[in-house]
């Protein structure tokens, strides 16, 4: 759905996306930190997934050997699979840099730090949610967590879920527009330069 909605945007100059992307980044960062702080404050710690994982149903400790190795291989493969489209389209984004080496700091520092931070937040929030909603299982996906909060909470929880849901929708546009519209527009300008062009 998001890909289809972002296709008409291939005719919009990429520099016009800067401010909406900045707003989206700020909104989703605030939302992510808010969910993290709420979960840790409500739990009073990091939750049972980190402190006592053997007590949770369906969680088997990986103490070593082949299971640990395959779990690590699966984690690496999943991570690379999640970012492979961005890696493939990297040159489409770096062409808008102010100078040729401008993207090095973001790729070496910001991308790993933000990825590790979000993954850590996700593990801790899922761990806390396992104690809040033990009958729901492990809530790894944010929309599953928001559904559980909405189901078990009151009017305030429903309002919070609405605003958090809006932030996650905005973040999906921030992911899919660069991934589809910007990269697609650059590819289309290469295929049909007479009709679609990029003015520098």
Short mmCIF file of N, CA and C in Angstrom, two decimals, residues 24-187:
data_model
loop_
_atom_site.label_atom_id
_atom_site.label_comp_id
_atom_site.label_asym_id
_atom_site.label_seq_id
_atom_site.Cartn_x
_atom_site.Cartn_y
_atom_site.Cartn_z
N UNK A 24 9.25 13.72 10.50
CA UNK A 24 8.98 12.31 10.77
C UNK A 24 10.01 11.68 11.68
N UNK A 25 11.28 12.02 11.48
CA UNK A 25 12.36 11.48 12.33
C UNK A 25 12.21 11.93 13.77
N UNK A 26 11.86 13.21 13.95
CA UNK A 26 11.67 13.73 15.31
C UNK A 26 10.48 13.06 15.99
N UNK A 27 9.37 12.92 15.26
CA UNK A 27 8.16 12.33 15.84
C UNK A 27 8.38 10.88 16.23
N UNK A 28 9.00 10.08 15.37
CA UNK A 28 9.18 8.66 15.69
C UNK A 28 10.24 8.48 16.78
N UNK A 29 11.22 9.38 16.84
CA UNK A 29 12.22 9.30 17.92
C UNK A 29 11.56 9.57 19.27
N UNK A 30 10.72 10.59 19.33
CA UNK A 30 10.00 10.90 20.58
C UNK A 30 9.09 9.74 20.96
N UNK A 31 8.38 9.17 19.99
CA UNK A 31 7.48 8.05 20.26
C UNK A 31 8.24 6.84 20.78
N UNK A 32 9.36 6.52 20.14
CA UNK A 32 10.16 5.37 20.56
C UNK A 32 10.69 5.55 21.98
N UNK A 33 11.24 6.72 22.27
CA UNK A 33 11.74 6.98 23.63
C UNK A 33 10.59 6.95 24.64
N UNK A 34 9.42 7.46 24.26
CA UNK A 34 8.28 7.47 25.18
C UNK A 34 7.84 6.06 25.53
N UNK A 35 7.74 5.19 24.54
CA UNK A 35 7.35 3.80 24.80
C UNK A 35 8.39 3.11 25.67
N UNK A 36 9.67 3.37 25.39
CA UNK A 36 10.74 2.77 26.18
C UNK A 36 10.69 3.23 27.64
N UNK A 37 10.57 4.54 27.84
CA UNK A 37 10.53 5.08 29.21
C UNK A 37 9.29 4.58 29.94
N UNK A 38 8.13 4.56 29.26
CA UNK A 38 6.90 4.05 29.87
C UNK A 38 7.07 2.60 30.32
N UNK A 39 7.64 1.76 29.46
CA UNK A 39 7.78 0.34 29.79
C UNK A 39 8.74 0.13 30.97
N UNK A 40 9.88 0.80 30.95
CA UNK A 40 10.87 0.63 32.03
C UNK A 40 10.33 1.19 33.33
N UNK A 41 9.65 2.34 33.29
CA UNK A 41 9.10 2.94 34.51
C UNK A 41 7.99 2.07 35.09
N UNK A 42 7.13 1.55 34.23
CA UNK A 42 6.04 0.71 34.72
C UNK A 42 6.54 -0.60 35.29
N UNK A 43 7.57 -1.17 34.64
CA UNK A 43 8.12 -2.46 35.10
C UNK A 43 9.06 -2.27 36.27
N UNK A 44 9.74 -1.13 36.34
CA UNK A 44 10.72 -0.91 37.39
C UNK A 44 12.03 -1.62 37.11
N UNK A 45 12.29 -1.89 35.86
CA UNK A 45 13.52 -2.59 35.46
C UNK A 45 13.43 -3.02 34.01
N UNK A 46 14.25 -4.03 33.70
CA UNK A 46 14.32 -4.46 32.30
C UNK A 46 13.40 -5.62 31.96
N UNK A 47 12.70 -6.16 32.93
CA UNK A 47 11.71 -7.20 32.63
C UNK A 47 12.25 -8.61 32.71
N UNK A 48 11.35 -9.59 32.65
CA UNK A 48 11.74 -10.99 32.86
C UNK A 48 12.54 -11.62 31.73
N UNK A 49 12.43 -11.08 30.53
CA UNK A 49 13.15 -11.67 29.40
C UNK A 49 14.66 -11.55 29.60
N UNK A 50 15.10 -10.51 30.29
CA UNK A 50 16.52 -10.31 30.54
C UNK A 50 16.96 -10.85 31.89
N UNK A 51 16.06 -10.81 32.89
CA UNK A 51 16.46 -11.22 34.23
C UNK A 51 16.19 -12.70 34.51
N UNK A 52 15.08 -13.23 34.01
CA UNK A 52 14.73 -14.64 34.26
C UNK A 52 14.03 -15.25 33.04
N UNK A 53 14.74 -15.42 31.94
CA UNK A 53 14.10 -15.88 30.70
C UNK A 53 13.55 -17.30 30.78
N UNK A 54 14.11 -18.14 31.64
CA UNK A 54 13.65 -19.53 31.71
C UNK A 54 12.24 -19.63 32.26
N UNK A 55 11.74 -18.57 32.93
CA UNK A 55 10.38 -18.62 33.48
C UNK A 55 9.32 -18.31 32.43
N UNK A 56 9.71 -17.78 31.29
CA UNK A 56 8.75 -17.44 30.26
C UNK A 56 8.49 -18.65 29.36
N UNK A 57 7.24 -18.88 29.06
CA UNK A 57 6.91 -20.02 28.20
C UNK A 57 7.35 -19.74 26.77
N UNK A 58 7.90 -20.76 26.15
CA UNK A 58 8.34 -20.63 24.77
C UNK A 58 9.73 -20.04 24.61
N UNK A 59 10.40 -19.71 25.72
CA UNK A 59 11.74 -19.16 25.65
C UNK A 59 12.72 -20.19 26.15
N UNK A 60 13.64 -20.59 25.29
CA UNK A 60 14.65 -21.56 25.67
C UNK A 60 16.01 -20.87 25.72
N UNK A 61 16.73 -21.02 26.82
CA UNK A 61 18.03 -20.36 26.90
C UNK A 61 19.04 -20.97 25.92
N UNK A 62 19.84 -20.10 25.29
CA UNK A 62 20.87 -20.56 24.37
C UNK A 62 22.21 -20.47 25.09
N UNK A 63 22.62 -21.57 25.67
CA UNK A 63 23.83 -21.57 26.48
C UNK A 63 25.10 -21.76 25.67
N UNK A 64 24.98 -22.23 24.47
CA UNK A 64 26.16 -22.44 23.63
C UNK A 64 25.90 -23.52 22.61
N UNK A 65 26.95 -23.86 21.89
CA UNK A 65 26.84 -24.93 20.92
C UNK A 65 26.17 -24.50 19.63
N UNK A 66 25.59 -25.49 18.95
CA UNK A 66 25.00 -25.25 17.63
C UNK A 66 23.79 -24.33 17.69
N UNK A 67 22.97 -24.45 18.73
CA UNK A 67 21.78 -23.59 18.82
C UNK A 67 22.16 -22.11 18.89
N UNK A 68 23.17 -21.81 19.69
CA UNK A 68 23.61 -20.42 19.81
C UNK A 68 24.20 -19.93 18.49
N UNK A 69 24.99 -20.76 17.84
CA UNK A 69 25.59 -20.39 16.56
C UNK A 69 24.54 -20.12 15.49
N UNK A 70 23.53 -21.01 15.40
CA UNK A 70 22.48 -20.81 14.40
C UNK A 70 21.61 -19.61 14.74
N UNK A 71 21.40 -19.35 16.02
CA UNK A 71 20.63 -18.17 16.41
C UNK A 71 21.38 -16.89 16.02
N UNK A 72 22.70 -16.88 16.19
CA UNK A 72 23.50 -15.72 15.79
C UNK A 72 23.49 -15.56 14.27
N UNK A 73 23.60 -16.67 13.54
CA UNK A 73 23.55 -16.61 12.07
C UNK A 73 22.20 -16.09 11.60
N UNK A 74 21.13 -16.55 12.26
CA UNK A 74 19.79 -16.08 11.90
C UNK A 74 19.65 -14.58 12.17
N UNK A 75 20.18 -14.12 13.30
CA UNK A 75 20.11 -12.69 13.63
C UNK A 75 20.87 -11.82 12.63
N UNK A 76 22.07 -12.27 12.25
CA UNK A 76 22.86 -11.52 11.26
C UNK A 76 22.14 -11.49 9.92
N UNK A 77 21.62 -12.65 9.50
CA UNK A 77 20.92 -12.74 8.22
C UNK A 77 19.66 -11.86 8.21
N UNK A 78 18.92 -11.86 9.32
CA UNK A 78 17.72 -11.03 9.40
C UNK A 78 18.05 -9.56 9.35
N UNK A 79 19.12 -9.17 10.02
CA UNK A 79 19.52 -7.76 10.03
C UNK A 79 19.94 -7.30 8.64
N UNK A 80 20.77 -8.10 7.98
CA UNK A 80 21.22 -7.74 6.63
C UNK A 80 20.03 -7.74 5.67
N UNK A 81 19.12 -8.69 5.83
CA UNK A 81 17.93 -8.72 4.98
C UNK A 81 17.07 -7.49 5.14
N UNK A 82 17.03 -6.96 6.36
CA UNK A 82 16.23 -5.77 6.61
C UNK A 82 16.81 -4.49 6.03
N UNK A 83 18.13 -4.46 5.84
CA UNK A 83 18.76 -3.24 5.35
C UNK A 83 19.28 -3.36 3.92
N UNK A 84 19.05 -4.51 3.28
CA UNK A 84 19.66 -4.72 1.95
C UNK A 84 19.11 -3.76 0.90
N UNK A 85 17.82 -3.40 0.98
CA UNK A 85 17.28 -2.46 0.00
C UNK A 85 17.94 -1.08 0.16
N UNK A 86 18.16 -0.66 1.40
CA UNK A 86 18.84 0.61 1.63
C UNK A 86 20.28 0.58 1.18
N UNK A 87 20.95 -0.57 1.35
CA UNK A 87 22.33 -0.70 0.88
C UNK A 87 22.38 -0.61 -0.64
N UNK A 88 21.43 -1.28 -1.30
CA UNK A 88 21.40 -1.28 -2.76
C UNK A 88 21.16 0.13 -3.31
N UNK A 89 20.33 0.90 -2.62
CA UNK A 89 19.99 2.25 -3.10
C UNK A 89 20.89 3.33 -2.51
N UNK A 90 21.98 2.96 -1.89
CA UNK A 90 22.84 3.92 -1.19
C UNK A 90 23.32 5.04 -2.12
N UNK A 91 23.70 4.69 -3.33
CA UNK A 91 24.22 5.72 -4.23
C UNK A 91 23.14 6.72 -4.63
N UNK A 92 21.87 6.29 -4.58
CA UNK A 92 20.79 7.22 -4.90
C UNK A 92 20.67 8.32 -3.85
N UNK A 93 21.04 7.99 -2.60
CA UNK A 93 20.94 8.98 -1.53
C UNK A 93 22.22 9.81 -1.40
N UNK A 94 23.36 9.18 -1.56
CA UNK A 94 24.62 9.89 -1.34
C UNK A 94 24.92 10.91 -2.43
N UNK A 95 24.24 10.83 -3.56
CA UNK A 95 24.48 11.83 -4.62
C UNK A 95 23.99 13.21 -4.20
N UNK A 96 23.16 13.29 -3.14
CA UNK A 96 22.67 14.58 -2.67
C UNK A 96 23.54 15.16 -1.56
N UNK A 97 24.67 14.53 -1.27
CA UNK A 97 25.55 15.01 -0.20
C UNK A 97 26.20 16.34 -0.60
N UNK A 98 26.56 17.12 0.41
CA UNK A 98 27.17 18.43 0.16
C UNK A 98 28.55 18.30 -0.46
N UNK A 99 29.30 17.27 -0.06
CA UNK A 99 30.63 17.03 -0.61
C UNK A 99 30.85 15.52 -0.65
N UNK A 100 31.82 15.04 -1.41
CA UNK A 100 31.92 13.60 -1.68
C UNK A 100 32.04 12.70 -0.45
N UNK A 101 32.66 13.15 0.62
CA UNK A 101 32.86 12.28 1.79
C UNK A 101 31.88 12.58 2.93
N UNK A 102 30.80 13.31 2.63
CA UNK A 102 29.88 13.75 3.68
C UNK A 102 29.15 12.59 4.35
N UNK A 103 28.91 11.50 3.65
CA UNK A 103 28.11 10.41 4.20
C UNK A 103 28.92 9.44 5.05
N UNK A 104 30.24 9.59 5.14
CA UNK A 104 31.06 8.61 5.84
C UNK A 104 30.72 8.57 7.33
N UNK A 105 30.58 9.73 7.96
CA UNK A 105 30.28 9.76 9.40
C UNK A 105 28.94 9.09 9.69
N UNK A 106 27.93 9.41 8.86
CA UNK A 106 26.62 8.82 9.12
C UNK A 106 26.64 7.31 8.94
N UNK A 107 27.39 6.82 7.96
CA UNK A 107 27.42 5.38 7.73
C UNK A 107 28.25 4.65 8.77
N UNK A 108 29.32 5.27 9.25
CA UNK A 108 30.19 4.61 10.23
C UNK A 108 29.70 4.76 11.66
N UNK A 109 29.02 5.84 11.97
CA UNK A 109 28.64 6.11 13.36
C UNK A 109 27.13 6.06 13.56
N UNK A 110 26.39 6.88 12.84
CA UNK A 110 24.97 7.05 13.11
C UNK A 110 24.17 5.78 12.81
N UNK A 111 24.42 5.15 11.68
CA UNK A 111 23.65 3.94 11.32
C UNK A 111 23.85 2.83 12.35
N UNK A 112 25.09 2.46 12.72
CA UNK A 112 25.24 1.41 13.74
C UNK A 112 24.69 1.79 15.11
N UNK A 113 24.94 3.04 15.54
CA UNK A 113 24.47 3.46 16.86
C UNK A 113 22.95 3.45 16.92
N UNK A 114 22.30 4.00 15.89
CA UNK A 114 20.83 4.01 15.90
C UNK A 114 20.26 2.61 15.80
N UNK A 115 20.87 1.75 15.00
CA UNK A 115 20.38 0.37 14.87
C UNK A 115 20.50 -0.39 16.19
N UNK A 116 21.63 -0.25 16.85
CA UNK A 116 21.83 -0.94 18.13
C UNK A 116 20.89 -0.38 19.19
N UNK A 117 20.72 0.94 19.23
CA UNK A 117 19.84 1.55 20.22
C UNK A 117 18.40 1.09 20.05
N UNK A 118 17.90 1.10 18.81
CA UNK A 118 16.52 0.68 18.56
C UNK A 118 16.34 -0.80 18.88
N UNK A 119 17.33 -1.63 18.53
CA UNK A 119 17.24 -3.06 18.85
C UNK A 119 17.22 -3.28 20.36
N UNK A 120 18.05 -2.54 21.09
CA UNK A 120 18.08 -2.65 22.55
C UNK A 120 16.76 -2.20 23.16
N UNK A 121 16.22 -1.08 22.66
CA UNK A 121 14.92 -0.62 23.13
C UNK A 121 13.85 -1.68 22.87
N UNK A 122 13.88 -2.28 21.69
CA UNK A 122 12.89 -3.30 21.34
C UNK A 122 12.95 -4.50 22.26
N UNK A 123 14.15 -4.97 22.57
CA UNK A 123 14.31 -6.12 23.47
C UNK A 123 13.80 -5.78 24.87
N UNK A 124 14.16 -4.60 25.37
CA UNK A 124 13.76 -4.22 26.73
C UNK A 124 12.25 -4.00 26.82
N UNK A 125 11.66 -3.34 25.83
CA UNK A 125 10.21 -3.11 25.84
C UNK A 125 9.47 -4.43 25.72
N UNK A 126 9.94 -5.34 24.88
CA UNK A 126 9.32 -6.66 24.76
C UNK A 126 9.44 -7.43 26.07
N UNK A 127 10.58 -7.30 26.72
CA UNK A 127 10.78 -7.96 28.01
C UNK A 127 9.82 -7.42 29.06
N UNK A 128 9.67 -6.10 29.11
CA UNK A 128 8.73 -5.50 30.07
C UNK A 128 7.29 -5.91 29.75
N UNK A 129 6.93 -5.92 28.46
CA UNK A 129 5.57 -6.28 28.05
C UNK A 129 5.25 -7.73 28.38
N UNK A 130 6.27 -8.58 28.42
CA UNK A 130 6.03 -9.98 28.78
C UNK A 130 5.53 -10.10 30.21
N UNK A 131 5.90 -9.14 31.06
CA UNK A 131 5.42 -9.13 32.44
C UNK A 131 4.07 -8.43 32.54
N UNK A 132 3.84 -7.40 31.71
CA UNK A 132 2.55 -6.70 31.75
C UNK A 132 1.42 -7.57 31.23
N UNK A 133 1.67 -8.23 30.12
CA UNK A 133 0.64 -9.00 29.41
C UNK A 133 1.13 -10.43 29.19
N UNK A 134 1.19 -11.25 30.24
CA UNK A 134 1.76 -12.60 30.11
C UNK A 134 0.97 -13.51 29.17
N UNK A 135 -0.32 -13.25 29.00
CA UNK A 135 -1.13 -14.10 28.14
C UNK A 135 -0.99 -13.76 26.66
N UNK A 136 -0.35 -12.65 26.34
CA UNK A 136 -0.23 -12.21 24.95
C UNK A 136 0.99 -12.79 24.24
N UNK A 137 1.88 -13.45 24.97
CA UNK A 137 3.12 -13.92 24.37
C UNK A 137 4.14 -12.79 24.29
N UNK A 138 5.22 -13.03 23.56
CA UNK A 138 6.24 -11.99 23.40
C UNK A 138 5.82 -11.04 22.28
N UNK A 139 5.69 -9.79 22.62
CA UNK A 139 5.18 -8.77 21.68
C UNK A 139 6.36 -8.06 21.02
N UNK A 140 6.94 -8.66 19.99
CA UNK A 140 8.10 -8.08 19.32
C UNK A 140 7.71 -6.94 18.41
N UNK A 141 6.57 -7.04 17.73
CA UNK A 141 6.17 -6.00 16.78
C UNK A 141 5.46 -4.86 17.52
N UNK A 142 5.79 -3.60 17.20
CA UNK A 142 5.15 -2.47 17.89
C UNK A 142 3.63 -2.47 17.77
N UNK A 143 3.09 -2.87 16.61
CA UNK A 143 1.63 -2.86 16.47
C UNK A 143 0.97 -3.92 17.34
N UNK A 144 1.65 -5.04 17.59
CA UNK A 144 1.12 -6.03 18.54
C UNK A 144 1.12 -5.47 19.96
N UNK A 145 2.18 -4.75 20.31
CA UNK A 145 2.25 -4.13 21.63
C UNK A 145 1.15 -3.08 21.79
N UNK A 146 0.95 -2.24 20.77
CA UNK A 146 -0.08 -1.21 20.86
C UNK A 146 -1.47 -1.84 20.96
N UNK A 147 -1.69 -2.94 20.25
CA UNK A 147 -2.98 -3.64 20.34
C UNK A 147 -3.21 -4.16 21.76
N UNK A 148 -2.15 -4.72 22.38
CA UNK A 148 -2.28 -5.24 23.75
C UNK A 148 -2.52 -4.10 24.73
N UNK A 149 -1.83 -2.98 24.56
CA UNK A 149 -2.03 -1.83 25.44
C UNK A 149 -3.46 -1.32 25.31
N UNK A 150 -3.94 -1.24 24.08
CA UNK A 150 -5.30 -0.75 23.84
C UNK A 150 -6.34 -1.69 24.42
N UNK A 151 -6.10 -3.00 24.31
CA UNK A 151 -7.05 -3.98 24.82
C UNK A 151 -7.14 -3.96 26.33
N UNK A 152 -5.98 -3.84 26.99
CA UNK A 152 -5.95 -3.95 28.46
C UNK A 152 -5.97 -2.61 29.17
N UNK A 153 -5.91 -1.50 28.44
CA UNK A 153 -5.88 -0.19 29.08
C UNK A 153 -7.21 0.53 29.01
N UNK A 154 -7.22 1.73 29.52
CA UNK A 154 -8.43 2.56 29.53
C UNK A 154 -8.41 3.59 28.43
N UNK A 155 -9.17 4.67 28.59
CA UNK A 155 -9.24 5.72 27.56
C UNK A 155 -7.89 6.39 27.29
N UNK A 156 -7.11 6.60 28.34
CA UNK A 156 -5.78 7.20 28.16
C UNK A 156 -4.87 6.31 27.33
N UNK A 157 -4.96 4.99 27.57
CA UNK A 157 -4.15 4.04 26.79
C UNK A 157 -4.57 4.04 25.33
N UNK A 158 -5.88 4.13 25.10
CA UNK A 158 -6.36 4.16 23.71
C UNK A 158 -5.89 5.42 22.99
N UNK A 159 -5.91 6.55 23.68
CA UNK A 159 -5.42 7.80 23.07
C UNK A 159 -3.93 7.70 22.78
N UNK A 160 -3.17 7.15 23.73
CA UNK A 160 -1.73 6.99 23.52
C UNK A 160 -1.45 6.06 22.34
N UNK A 161 -2.24 4.99 22.21
CA UNK A 161 -2.06 4.07 21.09
C UNK A 161 -2.39 4.75 19.76
N UNK A 162 -3.39 5.62 19.76
CA UNK A 162 -3.73 6.34 18.53
C UNK A 162 -2.56 7.21 18.08
N UNK A 163 -2.00 8.00 19.00
CA UNK A 163 -0.91 8.90 18.63
C UNK A 163 0.35 8.11 18.27
N UNK A 164 0.62 7.03 19.00
CA UNK A 164 1.78 6.21 18.67
C UNK A 164 1.59 5.54 17.31
N UNK A 165 0.36 5.08 17.03
CA UNK A 165 0.08 4.49 15.73
C UNK A 165 0.27 5.49 14.60
N UNK A 166 -0.16 6.73 14.81
CA UNK A 166 0.05 7.78 13.80
C UNK A 166 1.54 8.01 13.56
N UNK A 167 2.33 7.97 14.64
CA UNK A 167 3.77 8.16 14.49
C UNK A 167 4.39 7.02 13.70
N UNK A 168 3.94 5.79 13.94
CA UNK A 168 4.49 4.65 13.20
C UNK A 168 4.05 4.68 11.73
N UNK A 169 2.84 5.15 11.44
CA UNK A 169 2.42 5.31 10.04
C UNK A 169 3.30 6.36 9.36
N UNK A 170 3.55 7.46 10.05
CA UNK A 170 4.42 8.50 9.50
C UNK A 170 5.82 7.95 9.24
N UNK A 171 6.31 7.10 10.15
CA UNK A 171 7.64 6.52 9.94
C UNK A 171 7.66 5.58 8.75
N UNK A 172 6.55 4.88 8.49
CA UNK A 172 6.50 4.01 7.31
C UNK A 172 6.57 4.81 6.03
N UNK A 173 5.92 5.98 6.01
CA UNK A 173 6.08 6.85 4.85
C UNK A 173 7.52 7.31 4.72
N UNK A 174 8.16 7.58 5.85
CA UNK A 174 9.56 8.00 5.83
C UNK A 174 10.51 6.92 5.38
N UNK A 175 10.10 5.67 5.48
CA UNK A 175 10.92 4.55 4.99
C UNK A 175 10.62 4.26 3.52
N UNK A 176 9.34 4.24 3.18
CA UNK A 176 8.95 3.81 1.84
C UNK A 176 9.13 4.89 0.77
N UNK A 177 8.97 6.15 1.12
CA UNK A 177 9.16 7.20 0.11
C UNK A 177 10.62 7.24 -0.37
N UNK A 178 11.61 7.23 0.53
CA UNK A 178 12.99 7.19 0.01
C UNK A 178 13.28 5.88 -0.71
N UNK A 179 12.75 4.78 -0.17
CA UNK A 179 13.05 3.48 -0.76
C UNK A 179 12.40 3.25 -2.11
N UNK A 180 11.25 3.86 -2.33
CA UNK A 180 10.53 3.63 -3.58
C UNK A 180 10.49 4.87 -4.48
N UNK A 181 10.04 5.99 -3.93
CA UNK A 181 9.85 7.18 -4.78
C UNK A 181 11.18 7.81 -5.19
N UNK A 182 12.07 8.04 -4.22
CA UNK A 182 13.33 8.69 -4.56
C UNK A 182 14.18 7.79 -5.45
N UNK A 183 14.38 6.55 -5.04
CA UNK A 183 15.19 5.63 -5.84
C UNK A 183 14.51 5.34 -7.17
N UNK A 184 13.18 5.16 -7.14
CA UNK A 184 12.46 4.92 -8.39
C UNK A 184 12.51 6.10 -9.33
N UNK A 185 12.40 7.32 -8.78
CA UNK A 185 12.49 8.51 -9.60
C UNK A 185 13.86 8.66 -10.24
N UNK A 186 14.91 8.35 -9.51
CA UNK A 186 16.26 8.44 -10.07
C UNK A 186 16.44 7.39 -11.16
N UNK A 187 15.93 6.19 -10.94
CA UNK A 187 16.02 5.15 -11.98
C UNK A 187 15.20 5.53 -13.21
#
